[in-house]
Amino acid sequence: MSDISQNGETKGAADGRGNTYHLSHVPTSVTLTAEQFERLYLTPMTRQQPALAKSVGNPTPLALGGFVITTTPLSCCLMAWRGASGNGVAFIGPIVFLGGLLLLITSILEFILGNTFPCVVFGTIGGFWFAFAATMIPSFNAAAPYSSSSDTAAGLASASFMNTYAFLFITMAILMLIFLICATRTNLVYTFIFLTLLLVFLFLSAGYWRLGEGDAVVGDRCVKGAGACLFVASLLGFYLLIAQLFEAVGLPITLPVGDLDRFWTRGQRKSDGAEDAELTTA
């Protein structure tokens, strides 16, 4: 038996022979390096590691899982594989509950952990999935006014709707460009994901405008190009998800993600060195 004092220290433990062994409580904690933190949370470690990150799970893989399980079938649909059509109408359920909901939940959890960049990324992309699905749901009456018969399917295919909805894709492309610049502070895979998403929204906007002008040939090619870029983004998402899960469960396999932090750190060191030299000269 052992006797524990009021301050939590163990005084000793005796075995059957009467020998006493002094035991002590060893506090343990998990400390991530800057590279590991950026790999797991997809955000630069520009501040002290939050205490919650040591005691709760990492929510980032949840968002990646929702992202890949939504973008992969949608990309196949946009590329019209095996006769798929509808520009995602068949995936309204997965878009809402796997894409939008999981990314929104992750965004809230990242906010609690104090990770601003992934919070904004997952929140805005999750919100886009909700908006995209709502446009195709008849009860929201978003596309029906563009049809003479007040039919949502006919409204989605009308020239007026496509010419108008393309502006949303342009705005999302600008947002992806901002995310792309910020992602260069993390790793190469994450950066390429935003690069492909930027191309996705540019192709979609161009395709919708060409379809709105009646140019079905070029419009369909642009939509298929958007599907191909989205498919590449989903493959990169799968790779990043696997890398994070391997790290989370402690598998002795480390997949390279192309850490970009050292380039920023190197530039910061040069800048700090130049400032120190100026101060010394002065």
Short mmCIF file of C-alpha atoms in Angstrom, two decimals:
data_model
loop_
_atom_site.label_atom_id
_atom_site.label_comp_id
_atom_site.label_asym_id
_atom_site.label_seq_id
_atom_site.Cartn_x
_atom_site.Cartn_y
_atom_site.Cartn_z
CA MET A 1 0.00 0.00 0.00
CA SER A 2 1.16 3.56 -0.58
CA ASP A 3 0.60 6.69 1.51
CA ILE A 4 -0.18 9.84 -0.45
CA SER A 5 0.37 13.20 1.20
CA GLN A 6 -1.85 16.24 0.82
CA ASN A 7 0.35 17.80 -1.87
CA GLY A 8 -0.10 14.73 -4.05
CA GLU A 9 3.35 13.18 -3.48
CA THR A 10 3.63 9.47 -2.80
CA LYS A 11 5.50 8.76 0.43
CA GLY A 12 6.26 5.11 -0.20
CA ALA A 13 5.06 1.64 -1.07
CA ALA A 14 5.93 -1.56 0.77
CA ASP A 15 6.11 -5.01 -0.72
CA GLY A 16 5.42 -8.29 1.07
CA ARG A 17 8.98 -8.52 2.46
CA GLY A 18 8.77 -5.19 4.24
CA ASN A 19 10.94 -3.29 1.74
CA THR A 20 9.80 0.24 1.05
CA TYR A 21 10.03 1.80 -2.41
CA HIS A 22 9.68 5.55 -2.72
CA LEU A 23 7.51 6.52 -5.66
CA SER A 24 7.10 9.95 -7.16
CA HIS A 25 4.49 11.45 -9.46
CA VAL A 26 5.95 12.38 -12.84
CA PRO A 27 3.87 15.00 -14.71
CA THR A 28 3.58 14.38 -18.42
CA SER A 29 2.56 16.70 -21.22
CA VAL A 30 2.65 16.71 -24.98
CA THR A 31 4.75 19.37 -26.64
CA LEU A 32 4.72 19.76 -30.41
CA THR A 33 7.47 21.31 -32.42
CA ALA A 34 6.58 24.19 -34.71
CA GLU A 35 6.72 21.88 -37.74
CA GLN A 36 4.48 19.26 -36.09
CA PHE A 37 2.02 21.93 -34.99
CA GLU A 38 1.75 23.37 -38.49
CA ARG A 39 1.42 19.89 -39.99
CA LEU A 40 -1.38 18.83 -37.65
CA TYR A 41 -3.31 22.09 -37.31
CA LEU A 42 -2.53 23.64 -40.72
CA THR A 43 -1.75 26.97 -39.12
CA PRO A 44 1.51 28.77 -38.36
CA MET A 45 2.72 28.42 -34.78
CA THR A 46 3.25 32.14 -34.23
CA ARG A 47 2.35 32.00 -30.54
CA GLN A 48 2.70 29.72 -27.56
CA GLN A 49 1.04 26.36 -27.99
CA PRO A 50 -2.46 26.57 -26.45
CA ALA A 51 -3.12 24.48 -23.36
CA LEU A 52 -6.20 22.91 -24.93
CA ALA A 53 -4.10 21.50 -27.77
CA LYS A 54 -2.34 19.29 -25.19
CA SER A 55 -5.52 17.84 -23.71
CA VAL A 56 -8.10 17.64 -26.54
CA GLY A 57 -8.07 16.02 -29.95
CA ASN A 58 -7.04 17.68 -33.18
CA PRO A 59 -10.19 18.65 -35.15
CA THR A 60 -8.40 19.32 -38.45
CA PRO A 61 -8.66 15.75 -39.85
CA LEU A 62 -12.44 15.94 -39.35
CA ALA A 63 -12.63 18.84 -41.79
CA LEU A 64 -10.32 17.09 -44.25
CA GLY A 65 -12.53 13.99 -44.09
CA GLY A 66 -15.66 16.02 -44.81
CA PHE A 67 -13.84 17.82 -47.61
CA VAL A 68 -12.61 14.75 -49.49
CA ILE A 69 -15.79 12.73 -49.11
CA THR A 70 -17.71 15.61 -50.71
CA THR A 71 -15.34 16.88 -53.37
CA THR A 72 -14.41 13.46 -54.77
CA PRO A 73 -17.87 12.40 -56.01
CA LEU A 74 -18.71 15.98 -57.03
CA SER A 75 -15.58 16.19 -59.15
CA CYS A 76 -16.51 12.94 -60.89
CA CYS A 77 -19.97 14.39 -61.54
CA LEU A 78 -18.56 17.61 -63.03
CA MET A 79 -16.34 15.55 -65.33
CA ALA A 80 -19.43 13.55 -66.39
CA TRP A 81 -17.86 10.19 -65.63
CA ARG A 82 -20.13 7.24 -66.46
CA GLY A 83 -22.85 9.61 -67.62
CA ALA A 84 -23.06 11.59 -64.35
CA SER A 85 -24.86 14.93 -64.66
CA GLY A 86 -26.73 17.58 -62.71
CA ASN A 87 -23.74 19.58 -61.42
CA GLY A 88 -24.10 18.10 -57.96
CA VAL A 89 -27.87 17.95 -57.47
CA ALA A 90 -27.59 14.28 -56.53
CA PHE A 91 -25.18 15.13 -53.71
CA ILE A 92 -27.30 17.66 -51.82
CA GLY A 93 -27.37 15.41 -48.74
CA PRO A 94 -23.60 14.75 -48.60
CA ILE A 95 -22.86 18.40 -49.35
CA VAL A 96 -24.97 19.53 -46.38
CA PHE A 97 -24.18 16.86 -43.77
CA LEU A 98 -20.66 15.77 -44.77
CA GLY A 99 -19.27 18.91 -46.37
CA GLY A 100 -20.93 21.88 -44.75
CA LEU A 101 -21.72 20.46 -41.32
CA LEU A 102 -18.36 18.78 -40.63
CA LEU A 103 -16.40 21.82 -41.79
CA LEU A 104 -18.56 24.14 -39.70
CA ILE A 105 -18.07 21.99 -36.59
CA THR A 106 -14.33 21.94 -37.21
CA SER A 107 -14.29 25.70 -37.68
CA ILE A 108 -15.88 26.16 -34.25
CA LEU A 109 -13.39 23.78 -32.65
CA GLU A 110 -10.46 25.55 -34.31
CA PHE A 111 -11.85 28.83 -32.96
CA ILE A 112 -11.87 27.38 -29.45
CA LEU A 113 -8.25 26.29 -29.88
CA GLY A 114 -7.32 29.76 -31.10
CA ASN A 115 -6.33 28.67 -34.62
CA THR A 116 -7.57 31.63 -36.67
CA PHE A 117 -6.52 30.60 -40.17
CA PRO A 118 -8.06 27.10 -40.25
CA CYS A 119 -11.12 28.50 -38.46
CA VAL A 120 -11.69 30.97 -41.30
CA VAL A 121 -10.86 28.44 -44.02
CA PHE A 122 -13.13 25.67 -42.77
CA GLY A 123 -15.90 28.09 -41.81
CA THR A 124 -16.09 29.85 -45.18
CA ILE A 125 -15.78 26.68 -47.25
CA GLY A 126 -18.37 24.96 -45.05
CA GLY A 127 -20.66 27.96 -45.45
CA PHE A 128 -20.19 27.78 -49.22
CA TRP A 129 -21.27 24.14 -49.22
CA PHE A 130 -24.43 25.07 -47.32
CA ALA A 131 -25.16 27.92 -49.77
CA PHE A 132 -24.43 25.73 -52.81
CA ALA A 133 -26.80 23.03 -51.57
CA ALA A 134 -29.49 25.53 -50.63
CA THR A 135 -29.47 26.93 -54.16
CA MET A 136 -30.38 23.53 -55.53
CA ILE A 137 -33.06 22.73 -52.93
CA PRO A 138 -36.50 23.72 -54.33
CA SER A 139 -37.86 24.87 -50.97
CA PHE A 140 -35.30 27.69 -50.85
CA ASN A 141 -36.71 29.05 -54.12
CA ALA A 142 -33.32 30.39 -55.22
CA ALA A 143 -33.30 29.29 -58.87
CA ALA A 144 -37.05 28.93 -59.51
CA PRO A 145 -37.62 32.65 -60.27
CA TYR A 146 -35.28 32.29 -63.27
CA SER A 147 -37.69 29.80 -64.83
CA SER A 148 -40.98 30.69 -66.50
CA SER A 149 -42.54 27.60 -64.92
CA SER A 150 -41.10 28.32 -61.45
CA ASP A 151 -39.23 25.03 -61.64
CA THR A 152 -35.90 24.84 -59.79
CA ALA A 153 -34.28 22.45 -62.29
CA ALA A 154 -35.23 24.68 -65.21
CA GLY A 155 -34.02 27.73 -63.31
CA LEU A 156 -30.62 26.20 -62.66
CA ALA A 157 -30.18 25.65 -66.39
CA SER A 158 -31.36 29.12 -67.45
CA ALA A 159 -28.94 31.63 -68.93
CA SER A 160 -29.89 34.39 -66.49
CA PHE A 161 -29.19 32.21 -63.47
CA MET A 162 -25.80 31.06 -64.79
CA ASN A 163 -24.72 34.59 -65.70
CA THR A 164 -25.64 35.70 -62.18
CA TYR A 165 -24.36 32.75 -60.15
CA ALA A 166 -20.94 32.95 -61.80
CA PHE A 167 -20.18 36.03 -59.69
CA LEU A 168 -20.26 33.83 -56.57
CA PHE A 169 -17.58 31.63 -58.12
CA ILE A 170 -15.46 34.68 -58.92
CA THR A 171 -15.72 35.85 -55.31
CA MET A 172 -14.76 32.41 -54.06
CA ALA A 173 -11.78 32.43 -56.43
CA ILE A 174 -10.57 35.69 -54.85
CA LEU A 175 -10.97 34.12 -51.42
CA MET A 176 -9.00 31.04 -52.50
CA LEU A 177 -6.22 33.33 -53.74
CA ILE A 178 -6.01 34.93 -50.29
CA PHE A 179 -5.96 31.49 -48.67
CA LEU A 180 -3.29 30.39 -51.14
CA ILE A 181 -0.99 33.23 -50.10
CA CYS A 182 -1.55 32.49 -46.41
CA ALA A 183 -1.04 28.74 -46.91
CA THR A 184 2.53 29.33 -48.11
CA ARG A 185 3.30 29.78 -44.40
CA THR A 186 2.35 26.13 -43.69
CA ASN A 187 3.20 23.37 -46.18
CA LEU A 188 3.32 22.61 -49.89
CA VAL A 189 0.37 20.17 -50.02
CA TYR A 190 -1.97 22.66 -48.33
CA THR A 191 -0.79 25.35 -50.73
CA PHE A 192 -1.47 23.20 -53.78
CA ILE A 193 -4.97 22.43 -52.49
CA PHE A 194 -5.83 26.13 -52.57
CA LEU A 195 -4.16 26.53 -55.95
CA THR A 196 -6.38 23.82 -57.43
CA LEU A 197 -9.46 25.27 -55.70
CA LEU A 198 -8.62 28.65 -57.21
CA LEU A 199 -8.61 27.02 -60.66
CA VAL A 200 -11.88 25.23 -59.84
CA PHE A 201 -13.77 28.47 -59.23
CA LEU A 202 -12.18 30.23 -62.18
CA PHE A 203 -13.19 27.38 -64.51
CA LEU A 204 -16.70 27.28 -63.03
CA SER A 205 -17.23 31.01 -63.49
CA ALA A 206 -15.94 30.86 -67.06
CA GLY A 207 -18.06 27.79 -67.79
CA TYR A 208 -21.23 29.32 -66.41
CA TRP A 209 -20.73 32.51 -68.40
CA ARG A 210 -20.10 30.57 -71.61
CA LEU A 211 -23.16 28.41 -70.97
CA GLY A 212 -25.14 31.57 -70.29
CA GLU A 213 -24.05 32.87 -73.69
CA GLY A 214 -25.25 29.67 -75.34
CA ASP A 215 -21.75 28.28 -75.99
CA ALA A 216 -22.36 24.76 -74.74
CA VAL A 217 -19.12 23.30 -76.14
CA VAL A 218 -16.71 25.66 -74.36
CA GLY A 219 -18.94 25.88 -71.30
CA ASP A 220 -19.00 22.11 -70.81
CA ARG A 221 -15.23 21.95 -71.27
CA CYS A 222 -14.73 24.57 -68.58
CA VAL A 223 -17.02 22.70 -66.19
CA LYS A 224 -15.11 19.47 -66.87
CA GLY A 225 -11.86 21.34 -66.29
CA ALA A 226 -13.23 22.50 -62.94
CA GLY A 227 -14.08 18.89 -62.13
CA ALA A 228 -10.55 17.75 -63.00
CA CYS A 229 -9.01 20.42 -60.75
CA LEU A 230 -11.42 19.51 -57.96
CA PHE A 231 -10.43 15.86 -58.34
CA VAL A 232 -6.76 16.80 -57.90
CA ALA A 233 -7.69 18.85 -54.82
CA SER A 234 -9.53 15.86 -53.36
CA LEU A 235 -6.49 13.59 -53.93
CA LEU A 236 -4.27 16.13 -52.18
CA GLY A 237 -6.84 16.27 -49.38
CA PHE A 238 -6.70 12.48 -49.03
CA TYR A 239 -2.90 12.63 -48.86
CA LEU A 240 -2.95 15.33 -46.18
CA LEU A 241 -5.61 13.42 -44.23
CA ILE A 242 -3.52 10.24 -44.30
CA ALA A 243 -0.41 12.15 -43.19
CA GLN A 244 -2.27 13.67 -40.25
CA LEU A 245 -3.91 10.42 -39.15
CA PHE A 246 -0.59 8.55 -39.33
CA GLU A 247 0.88 11.27 -37.11
CA ALA A 248 -2.10 11.16 -34.74
CA VAL A 249 -1.98 7.40 -34.08
CA GLY A 250 1.82 7.32 -33.90
CA LEU A 251 2.55 5.15 -36.92
CA PRO A 252 6.27 5.04 -37.72
CA ILE A 253 5.52 6.39 -41.20
CA THR A 254 5.93 10.08 -41.88
CA LEU A 255 4.56 11.31 -45.19
CA PRO A 256 6.32 14.45 -46.44
CA VAL A 257 4.06 17.46 -46.87
CA GLY A 258 6.72 19.96 -47.93
CA ASP A 259 7.17 22.17 -44.87
CA LEU A 260 7.46 25.81 -45.97
CA ASP A 261 8.06 27.34 -42.56
CA ARG A 262 11.84 27.18 -42.91
CA PHE A 263 11.75 29.60 -45.85
CA TRP A 264 9.84 32.17 -43.82
CA THR A 265 12.05 31.55 -40.78
CA ARG A 266 15.16 31.97 -42.89
CA GLY A 267 13.89 35.29 -44.25
CA GLN A 268 12.93 36.42 -40.76
CA ARG A 269 16.39 35.58 -39.46
CA LYS A 270 18.02 37.56 -42.26
CA SER A 271 15.76 40.52 -41.49
CA ASP A 272 16.53 40.31 -37.78
CA GLY A 273 20.24 40.05 -38.54
CA ALA A 274 20.12 43.14 -40.75
CA GLU A 275 18.30 45.08 -38.03
CA ASP A 276 20.88 44.03 -35.44
CA ALA A 277 23.68 45.14 -37.76
CA GLU A 278 22.06 48.55 -38.22
CA LEU A 279 21.69 48.95 -34.46
CA THR A 280 25.31 47.97 -33.94
CA THR A 281 26.49 50.47 -36.56
CA ALA A 282 24.40 53.20 -35.02
#
